PDB file of N, CA and C in Angstrom:
ATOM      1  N   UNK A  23     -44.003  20.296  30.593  1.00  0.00           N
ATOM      2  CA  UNK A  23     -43.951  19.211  29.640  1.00  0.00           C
ATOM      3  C   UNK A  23     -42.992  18.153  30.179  1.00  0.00           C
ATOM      4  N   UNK A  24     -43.670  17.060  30.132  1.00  0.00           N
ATOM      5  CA  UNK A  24     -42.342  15.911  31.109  1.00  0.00           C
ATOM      6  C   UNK A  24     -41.507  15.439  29.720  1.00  0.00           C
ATOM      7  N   UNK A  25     -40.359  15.089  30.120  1.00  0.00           N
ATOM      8  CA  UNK A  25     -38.825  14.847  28.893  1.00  0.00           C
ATOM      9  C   UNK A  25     -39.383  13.143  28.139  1.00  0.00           C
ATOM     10  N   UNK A  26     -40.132  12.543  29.174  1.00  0.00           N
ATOM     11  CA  UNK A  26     -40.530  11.196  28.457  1.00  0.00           C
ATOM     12  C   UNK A  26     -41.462  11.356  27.523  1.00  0.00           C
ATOM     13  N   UNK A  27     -42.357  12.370  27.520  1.00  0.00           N
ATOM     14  CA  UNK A  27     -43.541  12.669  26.153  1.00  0.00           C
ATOM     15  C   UNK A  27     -42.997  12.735  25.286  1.00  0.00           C
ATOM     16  N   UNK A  28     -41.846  13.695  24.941  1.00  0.00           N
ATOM     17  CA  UNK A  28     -41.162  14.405  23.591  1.00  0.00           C
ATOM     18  C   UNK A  28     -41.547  13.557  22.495  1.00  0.00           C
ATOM     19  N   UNK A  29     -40.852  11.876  22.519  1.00  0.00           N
ATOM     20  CA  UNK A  29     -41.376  11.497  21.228  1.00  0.00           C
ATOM     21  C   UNK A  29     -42.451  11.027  21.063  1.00  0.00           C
ATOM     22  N   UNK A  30     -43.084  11.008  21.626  1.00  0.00           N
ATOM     23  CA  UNK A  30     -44.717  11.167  21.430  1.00  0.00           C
ATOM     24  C   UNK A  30     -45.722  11.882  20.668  1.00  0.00           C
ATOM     25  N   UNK A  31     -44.554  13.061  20.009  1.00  0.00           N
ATOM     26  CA  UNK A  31     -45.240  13.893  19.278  1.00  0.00           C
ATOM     27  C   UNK A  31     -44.347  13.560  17.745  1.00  0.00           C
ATOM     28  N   UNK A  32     -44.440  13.348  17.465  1.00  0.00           N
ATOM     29  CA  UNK A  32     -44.015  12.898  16.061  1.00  0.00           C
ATOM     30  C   UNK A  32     -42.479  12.222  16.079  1.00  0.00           C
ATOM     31  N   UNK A  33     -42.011  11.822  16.913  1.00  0.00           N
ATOM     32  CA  UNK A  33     -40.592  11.481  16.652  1.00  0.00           C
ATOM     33  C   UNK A  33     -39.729  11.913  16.158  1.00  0.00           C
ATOM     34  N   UNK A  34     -38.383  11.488  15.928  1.00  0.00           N
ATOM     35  CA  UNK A  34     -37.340  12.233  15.250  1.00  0.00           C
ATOM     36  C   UNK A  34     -37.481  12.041  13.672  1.00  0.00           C
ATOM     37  N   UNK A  35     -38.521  11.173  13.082  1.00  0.00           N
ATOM     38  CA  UNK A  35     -38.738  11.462  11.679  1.00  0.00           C
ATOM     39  C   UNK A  35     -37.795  11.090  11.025  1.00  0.00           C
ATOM     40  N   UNK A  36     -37.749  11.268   9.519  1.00  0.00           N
ATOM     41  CA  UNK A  36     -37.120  10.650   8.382  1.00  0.00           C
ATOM     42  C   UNK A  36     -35.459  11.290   8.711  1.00  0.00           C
ATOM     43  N   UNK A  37     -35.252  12.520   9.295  1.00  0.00           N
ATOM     44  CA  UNK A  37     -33.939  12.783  10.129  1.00  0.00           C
ATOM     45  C   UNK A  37     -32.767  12.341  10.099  1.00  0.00           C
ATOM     46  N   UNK A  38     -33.753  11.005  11.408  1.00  0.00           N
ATOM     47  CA  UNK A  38     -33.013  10.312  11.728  1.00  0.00           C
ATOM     48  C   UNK A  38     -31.658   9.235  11.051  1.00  0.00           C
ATOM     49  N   UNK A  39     -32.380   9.143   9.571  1.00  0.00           N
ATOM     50  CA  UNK A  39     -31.639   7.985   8.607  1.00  0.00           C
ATOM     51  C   UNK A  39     -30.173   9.051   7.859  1.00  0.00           C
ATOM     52  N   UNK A  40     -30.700  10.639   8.344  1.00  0.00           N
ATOM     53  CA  UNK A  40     -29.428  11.763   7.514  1.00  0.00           C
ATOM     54  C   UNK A  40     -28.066  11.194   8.328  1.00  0.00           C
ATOM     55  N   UNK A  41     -27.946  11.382   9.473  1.00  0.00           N
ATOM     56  CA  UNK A  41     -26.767  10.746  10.657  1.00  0.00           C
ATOM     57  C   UNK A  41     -25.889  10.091  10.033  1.00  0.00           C
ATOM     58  N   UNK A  42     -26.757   8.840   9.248  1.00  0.00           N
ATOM     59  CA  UNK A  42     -25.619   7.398   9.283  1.00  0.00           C
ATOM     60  C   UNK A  42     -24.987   7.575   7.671  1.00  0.00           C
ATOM     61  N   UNK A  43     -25.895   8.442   7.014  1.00  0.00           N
ATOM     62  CA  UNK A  43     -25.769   8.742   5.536  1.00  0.00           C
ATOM     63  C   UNK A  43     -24.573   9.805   5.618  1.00  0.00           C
ATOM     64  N   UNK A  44     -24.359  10.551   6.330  1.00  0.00           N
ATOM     65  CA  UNK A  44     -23.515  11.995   6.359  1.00  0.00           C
ATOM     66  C   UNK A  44     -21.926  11.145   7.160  1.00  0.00           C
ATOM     67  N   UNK A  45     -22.136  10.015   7.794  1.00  0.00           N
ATOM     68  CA  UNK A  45     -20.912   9.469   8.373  1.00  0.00           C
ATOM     69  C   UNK A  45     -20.196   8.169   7.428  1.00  0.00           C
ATOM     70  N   UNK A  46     -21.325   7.618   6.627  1.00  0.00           N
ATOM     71  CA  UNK A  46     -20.850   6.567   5.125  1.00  0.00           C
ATOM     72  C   UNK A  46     -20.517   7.666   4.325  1.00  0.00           C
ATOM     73  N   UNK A  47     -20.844   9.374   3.772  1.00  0.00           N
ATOM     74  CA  UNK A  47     -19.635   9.679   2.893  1.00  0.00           C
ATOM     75  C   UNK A  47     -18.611  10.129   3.776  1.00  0.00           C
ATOM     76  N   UNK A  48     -18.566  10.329   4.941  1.00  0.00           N
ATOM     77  CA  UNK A  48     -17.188  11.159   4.961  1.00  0.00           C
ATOM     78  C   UNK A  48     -15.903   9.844   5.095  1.00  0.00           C
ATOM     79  N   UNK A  49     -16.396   8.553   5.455  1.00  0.00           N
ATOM     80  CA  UNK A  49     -15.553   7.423   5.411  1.00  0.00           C
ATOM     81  C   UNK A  49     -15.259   7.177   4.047  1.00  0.00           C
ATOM     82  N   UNK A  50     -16.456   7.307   3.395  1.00  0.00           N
ATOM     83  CA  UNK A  50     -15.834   6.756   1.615  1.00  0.00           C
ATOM     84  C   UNK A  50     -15.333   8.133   1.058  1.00  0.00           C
ATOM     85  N   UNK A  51     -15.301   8.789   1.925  1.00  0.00           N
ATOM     86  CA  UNK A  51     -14.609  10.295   0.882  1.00  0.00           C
ATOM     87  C   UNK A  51     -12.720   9.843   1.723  1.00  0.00           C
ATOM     88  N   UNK A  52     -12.810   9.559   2.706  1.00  0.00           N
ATOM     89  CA  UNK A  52     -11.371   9.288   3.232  1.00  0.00           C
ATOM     90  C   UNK A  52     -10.855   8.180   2.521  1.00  0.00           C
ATOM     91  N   UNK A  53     -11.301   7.248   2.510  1.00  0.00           N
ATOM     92  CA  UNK A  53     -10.881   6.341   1.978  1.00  0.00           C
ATOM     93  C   UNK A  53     -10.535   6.364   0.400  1.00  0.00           C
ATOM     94  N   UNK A  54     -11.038   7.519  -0.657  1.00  0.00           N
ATOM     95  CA  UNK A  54     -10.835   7.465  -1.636  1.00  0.00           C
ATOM     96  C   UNK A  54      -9.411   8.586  -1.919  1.00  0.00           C
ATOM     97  N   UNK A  55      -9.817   9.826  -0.922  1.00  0.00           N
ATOM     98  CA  UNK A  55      -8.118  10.331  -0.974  1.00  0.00           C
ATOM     99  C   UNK A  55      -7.451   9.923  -0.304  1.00  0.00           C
ATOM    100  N   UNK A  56      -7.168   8.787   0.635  1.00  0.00           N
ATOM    101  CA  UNK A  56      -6.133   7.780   0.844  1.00  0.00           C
ATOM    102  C   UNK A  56      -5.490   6.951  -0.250  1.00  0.00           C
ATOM    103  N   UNK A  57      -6.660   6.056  -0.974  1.00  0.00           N
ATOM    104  CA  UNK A  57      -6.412   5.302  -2.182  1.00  0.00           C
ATOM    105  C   UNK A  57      -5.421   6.489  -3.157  1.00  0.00           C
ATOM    106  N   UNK A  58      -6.128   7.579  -3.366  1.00  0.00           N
ATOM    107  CA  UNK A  58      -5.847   8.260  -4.596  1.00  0.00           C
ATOM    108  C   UNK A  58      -4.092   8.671  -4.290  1.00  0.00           C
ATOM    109  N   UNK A  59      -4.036   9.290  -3.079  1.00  0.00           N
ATOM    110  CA  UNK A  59      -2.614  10.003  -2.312  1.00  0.00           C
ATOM    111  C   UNK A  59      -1.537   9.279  -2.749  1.00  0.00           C
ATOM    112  N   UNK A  60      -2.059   7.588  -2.563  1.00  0.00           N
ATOM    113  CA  UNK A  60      -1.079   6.507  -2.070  1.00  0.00           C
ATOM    114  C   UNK A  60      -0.835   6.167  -3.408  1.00  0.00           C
ATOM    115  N   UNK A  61      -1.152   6.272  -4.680  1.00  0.00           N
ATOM    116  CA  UNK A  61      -1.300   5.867  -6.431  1.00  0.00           C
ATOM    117  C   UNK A  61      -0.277   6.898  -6.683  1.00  0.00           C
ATOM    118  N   UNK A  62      -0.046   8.111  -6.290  1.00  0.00           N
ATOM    119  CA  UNK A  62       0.775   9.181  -6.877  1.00  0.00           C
ATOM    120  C   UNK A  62       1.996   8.622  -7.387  1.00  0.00           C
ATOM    121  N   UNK A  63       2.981   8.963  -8.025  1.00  0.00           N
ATOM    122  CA  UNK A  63       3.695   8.329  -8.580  1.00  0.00           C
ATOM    123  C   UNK A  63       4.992   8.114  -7.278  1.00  0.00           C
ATOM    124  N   UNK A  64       5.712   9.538  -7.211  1.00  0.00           N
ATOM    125  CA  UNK A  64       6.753   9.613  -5.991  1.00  0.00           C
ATOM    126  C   UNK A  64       6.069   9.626  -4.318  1.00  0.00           C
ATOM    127  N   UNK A  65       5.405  10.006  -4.026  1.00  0.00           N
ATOM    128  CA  UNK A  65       4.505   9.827  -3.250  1.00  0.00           C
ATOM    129  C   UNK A  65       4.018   8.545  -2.624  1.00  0.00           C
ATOM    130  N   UNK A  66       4.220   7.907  -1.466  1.00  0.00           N
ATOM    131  CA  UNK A  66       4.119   6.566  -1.293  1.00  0.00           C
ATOM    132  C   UNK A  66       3.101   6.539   0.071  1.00  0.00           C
ATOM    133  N   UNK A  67       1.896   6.214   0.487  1.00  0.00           N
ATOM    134  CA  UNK A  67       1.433   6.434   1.376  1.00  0.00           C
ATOM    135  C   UNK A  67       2.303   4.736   2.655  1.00  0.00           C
ATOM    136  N   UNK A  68       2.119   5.557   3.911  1.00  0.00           N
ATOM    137  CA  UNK A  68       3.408   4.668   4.938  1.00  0.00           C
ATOM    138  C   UNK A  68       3.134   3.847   5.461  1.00  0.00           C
ATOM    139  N   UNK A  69       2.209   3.057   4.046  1.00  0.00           N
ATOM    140  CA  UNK A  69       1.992   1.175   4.874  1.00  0.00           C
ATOM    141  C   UNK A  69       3.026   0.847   3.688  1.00  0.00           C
ATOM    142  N   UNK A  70       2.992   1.198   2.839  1.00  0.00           N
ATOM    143  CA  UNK A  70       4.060   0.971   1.184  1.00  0.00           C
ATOM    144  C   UNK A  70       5.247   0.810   2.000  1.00  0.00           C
ATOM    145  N   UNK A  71       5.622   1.593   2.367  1.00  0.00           N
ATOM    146  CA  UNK A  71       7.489   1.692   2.565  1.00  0.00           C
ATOM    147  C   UNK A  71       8.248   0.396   3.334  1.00  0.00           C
ATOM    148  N   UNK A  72       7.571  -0.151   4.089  1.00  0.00           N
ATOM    149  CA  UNK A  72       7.654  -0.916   4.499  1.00  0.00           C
ATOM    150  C   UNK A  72       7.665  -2.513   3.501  1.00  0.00           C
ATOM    151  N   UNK A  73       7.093  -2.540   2.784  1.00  0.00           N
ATOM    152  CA  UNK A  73       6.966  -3.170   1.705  1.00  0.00           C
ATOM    153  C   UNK A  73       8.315  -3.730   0.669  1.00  0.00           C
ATOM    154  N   UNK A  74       8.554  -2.265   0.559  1.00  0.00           N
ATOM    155  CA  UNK A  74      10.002  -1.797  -0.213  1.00  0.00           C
ATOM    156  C   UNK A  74      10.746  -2.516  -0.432  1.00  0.00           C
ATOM    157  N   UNK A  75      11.965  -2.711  -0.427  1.00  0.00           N
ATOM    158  CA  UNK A  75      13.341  -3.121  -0.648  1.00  0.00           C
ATOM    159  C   UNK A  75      13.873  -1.894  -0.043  1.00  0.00           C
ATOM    160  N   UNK A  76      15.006  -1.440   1.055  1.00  0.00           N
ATOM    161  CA  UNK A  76      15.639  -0.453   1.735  1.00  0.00           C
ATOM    162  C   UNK A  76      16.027   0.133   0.461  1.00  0.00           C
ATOM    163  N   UNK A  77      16.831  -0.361  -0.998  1.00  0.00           N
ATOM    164  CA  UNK A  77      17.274   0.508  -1.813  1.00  0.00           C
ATOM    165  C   UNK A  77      16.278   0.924  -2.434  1.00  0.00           C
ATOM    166  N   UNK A  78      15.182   0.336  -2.925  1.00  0.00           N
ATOM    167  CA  UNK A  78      14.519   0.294  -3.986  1.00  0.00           C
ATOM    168  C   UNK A  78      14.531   0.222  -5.113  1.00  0.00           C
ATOM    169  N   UNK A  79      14.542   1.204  -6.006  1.00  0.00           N
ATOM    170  CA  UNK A  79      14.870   0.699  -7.596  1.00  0.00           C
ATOM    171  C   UNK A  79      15.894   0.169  -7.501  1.00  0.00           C
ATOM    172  N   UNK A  80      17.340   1.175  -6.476  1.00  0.00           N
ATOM    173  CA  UNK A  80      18.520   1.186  -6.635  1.00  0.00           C
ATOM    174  C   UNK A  80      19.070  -0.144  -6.108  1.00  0.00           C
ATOM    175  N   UNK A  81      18.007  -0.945  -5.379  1.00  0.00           N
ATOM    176  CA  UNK A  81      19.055  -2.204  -4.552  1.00  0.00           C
ATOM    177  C   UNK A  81      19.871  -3.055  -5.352  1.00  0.00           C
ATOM    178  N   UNK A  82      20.985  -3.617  -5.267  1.00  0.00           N
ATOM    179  CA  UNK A  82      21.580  -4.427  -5.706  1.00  0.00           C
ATOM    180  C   UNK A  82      21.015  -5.427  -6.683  1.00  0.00           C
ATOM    181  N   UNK A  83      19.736  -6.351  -6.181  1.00  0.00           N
ATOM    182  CA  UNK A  83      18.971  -7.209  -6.900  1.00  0.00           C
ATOM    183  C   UNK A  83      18.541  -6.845  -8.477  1.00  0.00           C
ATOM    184  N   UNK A  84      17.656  -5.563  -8.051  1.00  0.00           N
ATOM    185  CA  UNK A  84      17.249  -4.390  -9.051  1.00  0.00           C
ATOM    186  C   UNK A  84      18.727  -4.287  -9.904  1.00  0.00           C
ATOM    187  N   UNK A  85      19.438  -4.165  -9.806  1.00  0.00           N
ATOM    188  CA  UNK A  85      20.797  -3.729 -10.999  1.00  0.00           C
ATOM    189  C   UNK A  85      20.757  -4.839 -11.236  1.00  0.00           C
ATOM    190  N   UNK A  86      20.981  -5.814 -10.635  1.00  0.00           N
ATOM    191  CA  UNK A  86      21.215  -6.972 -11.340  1.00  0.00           C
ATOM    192  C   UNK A  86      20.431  -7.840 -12.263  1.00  0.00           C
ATOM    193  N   UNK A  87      19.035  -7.625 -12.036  1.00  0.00           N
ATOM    194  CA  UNK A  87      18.156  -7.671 -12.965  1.00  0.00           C
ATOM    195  C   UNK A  87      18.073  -7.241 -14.137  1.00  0.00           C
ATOM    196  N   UNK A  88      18.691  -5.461 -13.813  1.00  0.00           N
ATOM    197  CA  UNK A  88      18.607  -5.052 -15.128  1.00  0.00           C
ATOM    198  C   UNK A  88      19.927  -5.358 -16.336  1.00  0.00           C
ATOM    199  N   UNK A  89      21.024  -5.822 -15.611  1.00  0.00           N
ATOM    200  CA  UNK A  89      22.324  -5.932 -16.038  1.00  0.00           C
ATOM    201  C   UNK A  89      21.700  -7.183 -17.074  1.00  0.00           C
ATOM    202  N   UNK A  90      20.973  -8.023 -16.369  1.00  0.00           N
ATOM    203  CA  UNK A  90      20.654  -9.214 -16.989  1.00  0.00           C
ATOM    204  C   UNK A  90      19.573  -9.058 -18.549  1.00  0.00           C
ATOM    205  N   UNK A  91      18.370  -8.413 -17.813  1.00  0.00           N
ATOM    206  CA  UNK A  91      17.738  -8.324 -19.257  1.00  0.00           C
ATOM    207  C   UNK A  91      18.368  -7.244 -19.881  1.00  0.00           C
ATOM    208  N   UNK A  92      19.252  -6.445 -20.070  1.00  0.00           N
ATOM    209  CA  UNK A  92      20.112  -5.649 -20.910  1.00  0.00           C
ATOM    210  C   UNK A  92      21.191  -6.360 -21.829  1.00  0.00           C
ATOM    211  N   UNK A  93      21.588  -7.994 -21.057  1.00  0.00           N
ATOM    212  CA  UNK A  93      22.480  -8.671 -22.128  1.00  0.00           C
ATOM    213  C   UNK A  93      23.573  -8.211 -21.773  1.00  0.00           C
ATOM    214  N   UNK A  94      24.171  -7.872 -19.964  1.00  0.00           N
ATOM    215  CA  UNK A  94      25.039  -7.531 -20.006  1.00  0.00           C
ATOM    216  C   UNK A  94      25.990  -8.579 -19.124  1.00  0.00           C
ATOM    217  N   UNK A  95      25.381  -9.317 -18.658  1.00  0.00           N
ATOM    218  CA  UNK A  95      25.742 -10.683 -18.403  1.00  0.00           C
ATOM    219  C   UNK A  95      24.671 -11.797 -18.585  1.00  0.00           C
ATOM    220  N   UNK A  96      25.096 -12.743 -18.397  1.00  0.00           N
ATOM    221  CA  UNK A  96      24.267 -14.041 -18.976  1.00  0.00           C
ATOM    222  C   UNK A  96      23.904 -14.859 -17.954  1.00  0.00           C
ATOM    223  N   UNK A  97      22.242 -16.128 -18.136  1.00  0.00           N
ATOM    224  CA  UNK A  97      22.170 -16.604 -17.217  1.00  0.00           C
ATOM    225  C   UNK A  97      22.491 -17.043 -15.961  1.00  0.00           C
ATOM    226  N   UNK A  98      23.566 -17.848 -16.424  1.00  0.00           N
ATOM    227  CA  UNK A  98      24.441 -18.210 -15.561  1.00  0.00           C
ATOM    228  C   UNK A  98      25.142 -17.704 -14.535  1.00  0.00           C
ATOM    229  N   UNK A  99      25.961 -16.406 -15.023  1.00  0.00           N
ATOM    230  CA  UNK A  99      26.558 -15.772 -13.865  1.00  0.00           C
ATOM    231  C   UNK A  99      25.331 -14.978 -13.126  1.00  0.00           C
ATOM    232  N   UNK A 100      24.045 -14.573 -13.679  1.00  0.00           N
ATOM    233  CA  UNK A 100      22.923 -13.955 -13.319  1.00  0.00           C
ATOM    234  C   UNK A 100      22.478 -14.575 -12.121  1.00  0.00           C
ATOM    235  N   UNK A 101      22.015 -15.860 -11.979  1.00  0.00           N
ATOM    236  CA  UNK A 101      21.917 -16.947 -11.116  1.00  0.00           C
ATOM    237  C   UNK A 101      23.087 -16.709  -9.921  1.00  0.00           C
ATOM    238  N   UNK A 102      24.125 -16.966 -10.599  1.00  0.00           N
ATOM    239  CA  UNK A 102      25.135 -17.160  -9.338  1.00  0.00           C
ATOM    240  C   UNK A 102      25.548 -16.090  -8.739  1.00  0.00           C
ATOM    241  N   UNK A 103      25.011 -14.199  -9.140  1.00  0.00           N
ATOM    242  CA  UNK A 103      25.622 -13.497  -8.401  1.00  0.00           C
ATOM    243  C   UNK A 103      23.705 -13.166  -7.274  1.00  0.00           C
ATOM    244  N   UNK A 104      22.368 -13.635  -8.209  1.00  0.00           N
ATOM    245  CA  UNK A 104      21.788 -13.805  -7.311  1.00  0.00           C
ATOM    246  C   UNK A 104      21.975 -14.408  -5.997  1.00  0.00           C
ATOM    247  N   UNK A 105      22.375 -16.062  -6.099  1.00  0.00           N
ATOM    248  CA  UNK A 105      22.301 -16.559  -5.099  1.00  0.00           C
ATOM    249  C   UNK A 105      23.024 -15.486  -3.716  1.00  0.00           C
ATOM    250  N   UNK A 106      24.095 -15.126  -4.182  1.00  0.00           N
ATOM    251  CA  UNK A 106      25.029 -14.263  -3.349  1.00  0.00           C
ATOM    252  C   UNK A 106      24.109 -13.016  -2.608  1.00  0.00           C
ATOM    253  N   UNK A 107      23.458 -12.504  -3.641  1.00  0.00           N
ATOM    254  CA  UNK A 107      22.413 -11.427  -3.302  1.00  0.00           C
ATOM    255  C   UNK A 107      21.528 -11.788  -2.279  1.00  0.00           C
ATOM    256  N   UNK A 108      21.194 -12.883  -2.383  1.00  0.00           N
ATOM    257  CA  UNK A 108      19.744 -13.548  -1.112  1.00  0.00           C
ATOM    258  C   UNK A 108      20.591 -13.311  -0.029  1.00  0.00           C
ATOM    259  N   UNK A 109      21.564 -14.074  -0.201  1.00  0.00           N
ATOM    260  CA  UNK A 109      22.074 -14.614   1.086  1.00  0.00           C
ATOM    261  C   UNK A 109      22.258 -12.904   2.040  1.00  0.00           C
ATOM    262  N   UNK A 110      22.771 -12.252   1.056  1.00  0.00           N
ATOM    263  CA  UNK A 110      22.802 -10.865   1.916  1.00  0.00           C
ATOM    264  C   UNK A 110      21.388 -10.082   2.669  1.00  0.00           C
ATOM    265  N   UNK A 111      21.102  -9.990   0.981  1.00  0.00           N
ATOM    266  CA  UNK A 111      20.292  -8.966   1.225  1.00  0.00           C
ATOM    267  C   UNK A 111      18.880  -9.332   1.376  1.00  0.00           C
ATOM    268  N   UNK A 112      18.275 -10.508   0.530  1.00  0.00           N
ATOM    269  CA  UNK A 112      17.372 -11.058   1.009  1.00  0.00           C
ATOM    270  C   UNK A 112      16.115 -10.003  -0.106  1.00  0.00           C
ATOM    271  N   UNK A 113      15.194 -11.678  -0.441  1.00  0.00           N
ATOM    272  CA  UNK A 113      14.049 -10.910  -1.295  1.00  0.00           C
ATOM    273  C   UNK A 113      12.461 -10.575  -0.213  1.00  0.00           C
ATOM    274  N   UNK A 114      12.239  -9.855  -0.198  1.00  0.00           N
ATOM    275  CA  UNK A 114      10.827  -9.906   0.327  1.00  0.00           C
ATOM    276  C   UNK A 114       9.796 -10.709   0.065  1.00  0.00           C
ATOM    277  N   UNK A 115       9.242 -11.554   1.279  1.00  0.00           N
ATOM    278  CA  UNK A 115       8.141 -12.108   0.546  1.00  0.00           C
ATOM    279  C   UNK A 115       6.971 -11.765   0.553  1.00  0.00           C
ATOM    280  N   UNK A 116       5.921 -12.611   0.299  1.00  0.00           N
ATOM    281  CA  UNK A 116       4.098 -11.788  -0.159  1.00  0.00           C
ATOM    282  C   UNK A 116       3.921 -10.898   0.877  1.00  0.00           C
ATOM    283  N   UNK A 117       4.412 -11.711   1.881  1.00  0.00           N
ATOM    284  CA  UNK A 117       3.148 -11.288   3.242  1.00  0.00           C
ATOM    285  C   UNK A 117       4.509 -10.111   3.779  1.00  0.00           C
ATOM    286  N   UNK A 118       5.611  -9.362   3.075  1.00  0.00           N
ATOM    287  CA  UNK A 118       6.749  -8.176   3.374  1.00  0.00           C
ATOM    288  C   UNK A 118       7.471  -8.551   4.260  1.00  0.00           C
ATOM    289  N   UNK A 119       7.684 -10.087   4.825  1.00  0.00           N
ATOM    290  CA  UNK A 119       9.233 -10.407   5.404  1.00  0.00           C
ATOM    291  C   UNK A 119      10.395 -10.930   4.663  1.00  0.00           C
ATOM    292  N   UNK A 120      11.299 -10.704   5.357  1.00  0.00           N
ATOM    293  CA  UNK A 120      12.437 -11.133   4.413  1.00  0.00           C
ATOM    294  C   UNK A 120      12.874 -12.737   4.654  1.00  0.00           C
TER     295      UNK A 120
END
């Protein structure tokens, strides 16, 4: 039997379309316990961290925020111990530089 006949006899058939179907779920099955992993609460998948603030909740900014909507200091000094805060520590922007 010569190797060039083979598909000559019926081809690889409806088969062929299982391949690309069996490799679109195992990408959308990764991609959904990636999504899901990375939602966990403590759990941060490691494009996030980068994102962050080095303290996080705990950074300086973060207290001071909360000092503020708690009413434990007022606009004003809120503002002016921000400004101090940038200059250090610096806010992240959209695109995660400082």
């Amino acid at each position: 039997m010569n190797p060039l006949t083979t598909l000559a006899y019926g081809g690889p058939g409806p088969w062929i379309l299982f391949a690309p179907l069996v490799w679109a779920a195992v990408v959308v099955t990764v991609v959904t316990v990636l999504r899901r992993t990375a939602r966990r609460g403590g759990r941060r998948a490691p494009w996030q961290a980068a994102r962050e603030a080095p303290y996080g909740g705990h950074s300086p900014i973060a207290i001071l925020g909360r000092r503020f909507a708690s009413g434990e200091i007022d606009e004003d000094e809120y503002w002016r111990r921000l400004s101090v805060l940038d200059e250090q520590f610096g806010r992240p922007l959209k695109d995660g530089t400082v």
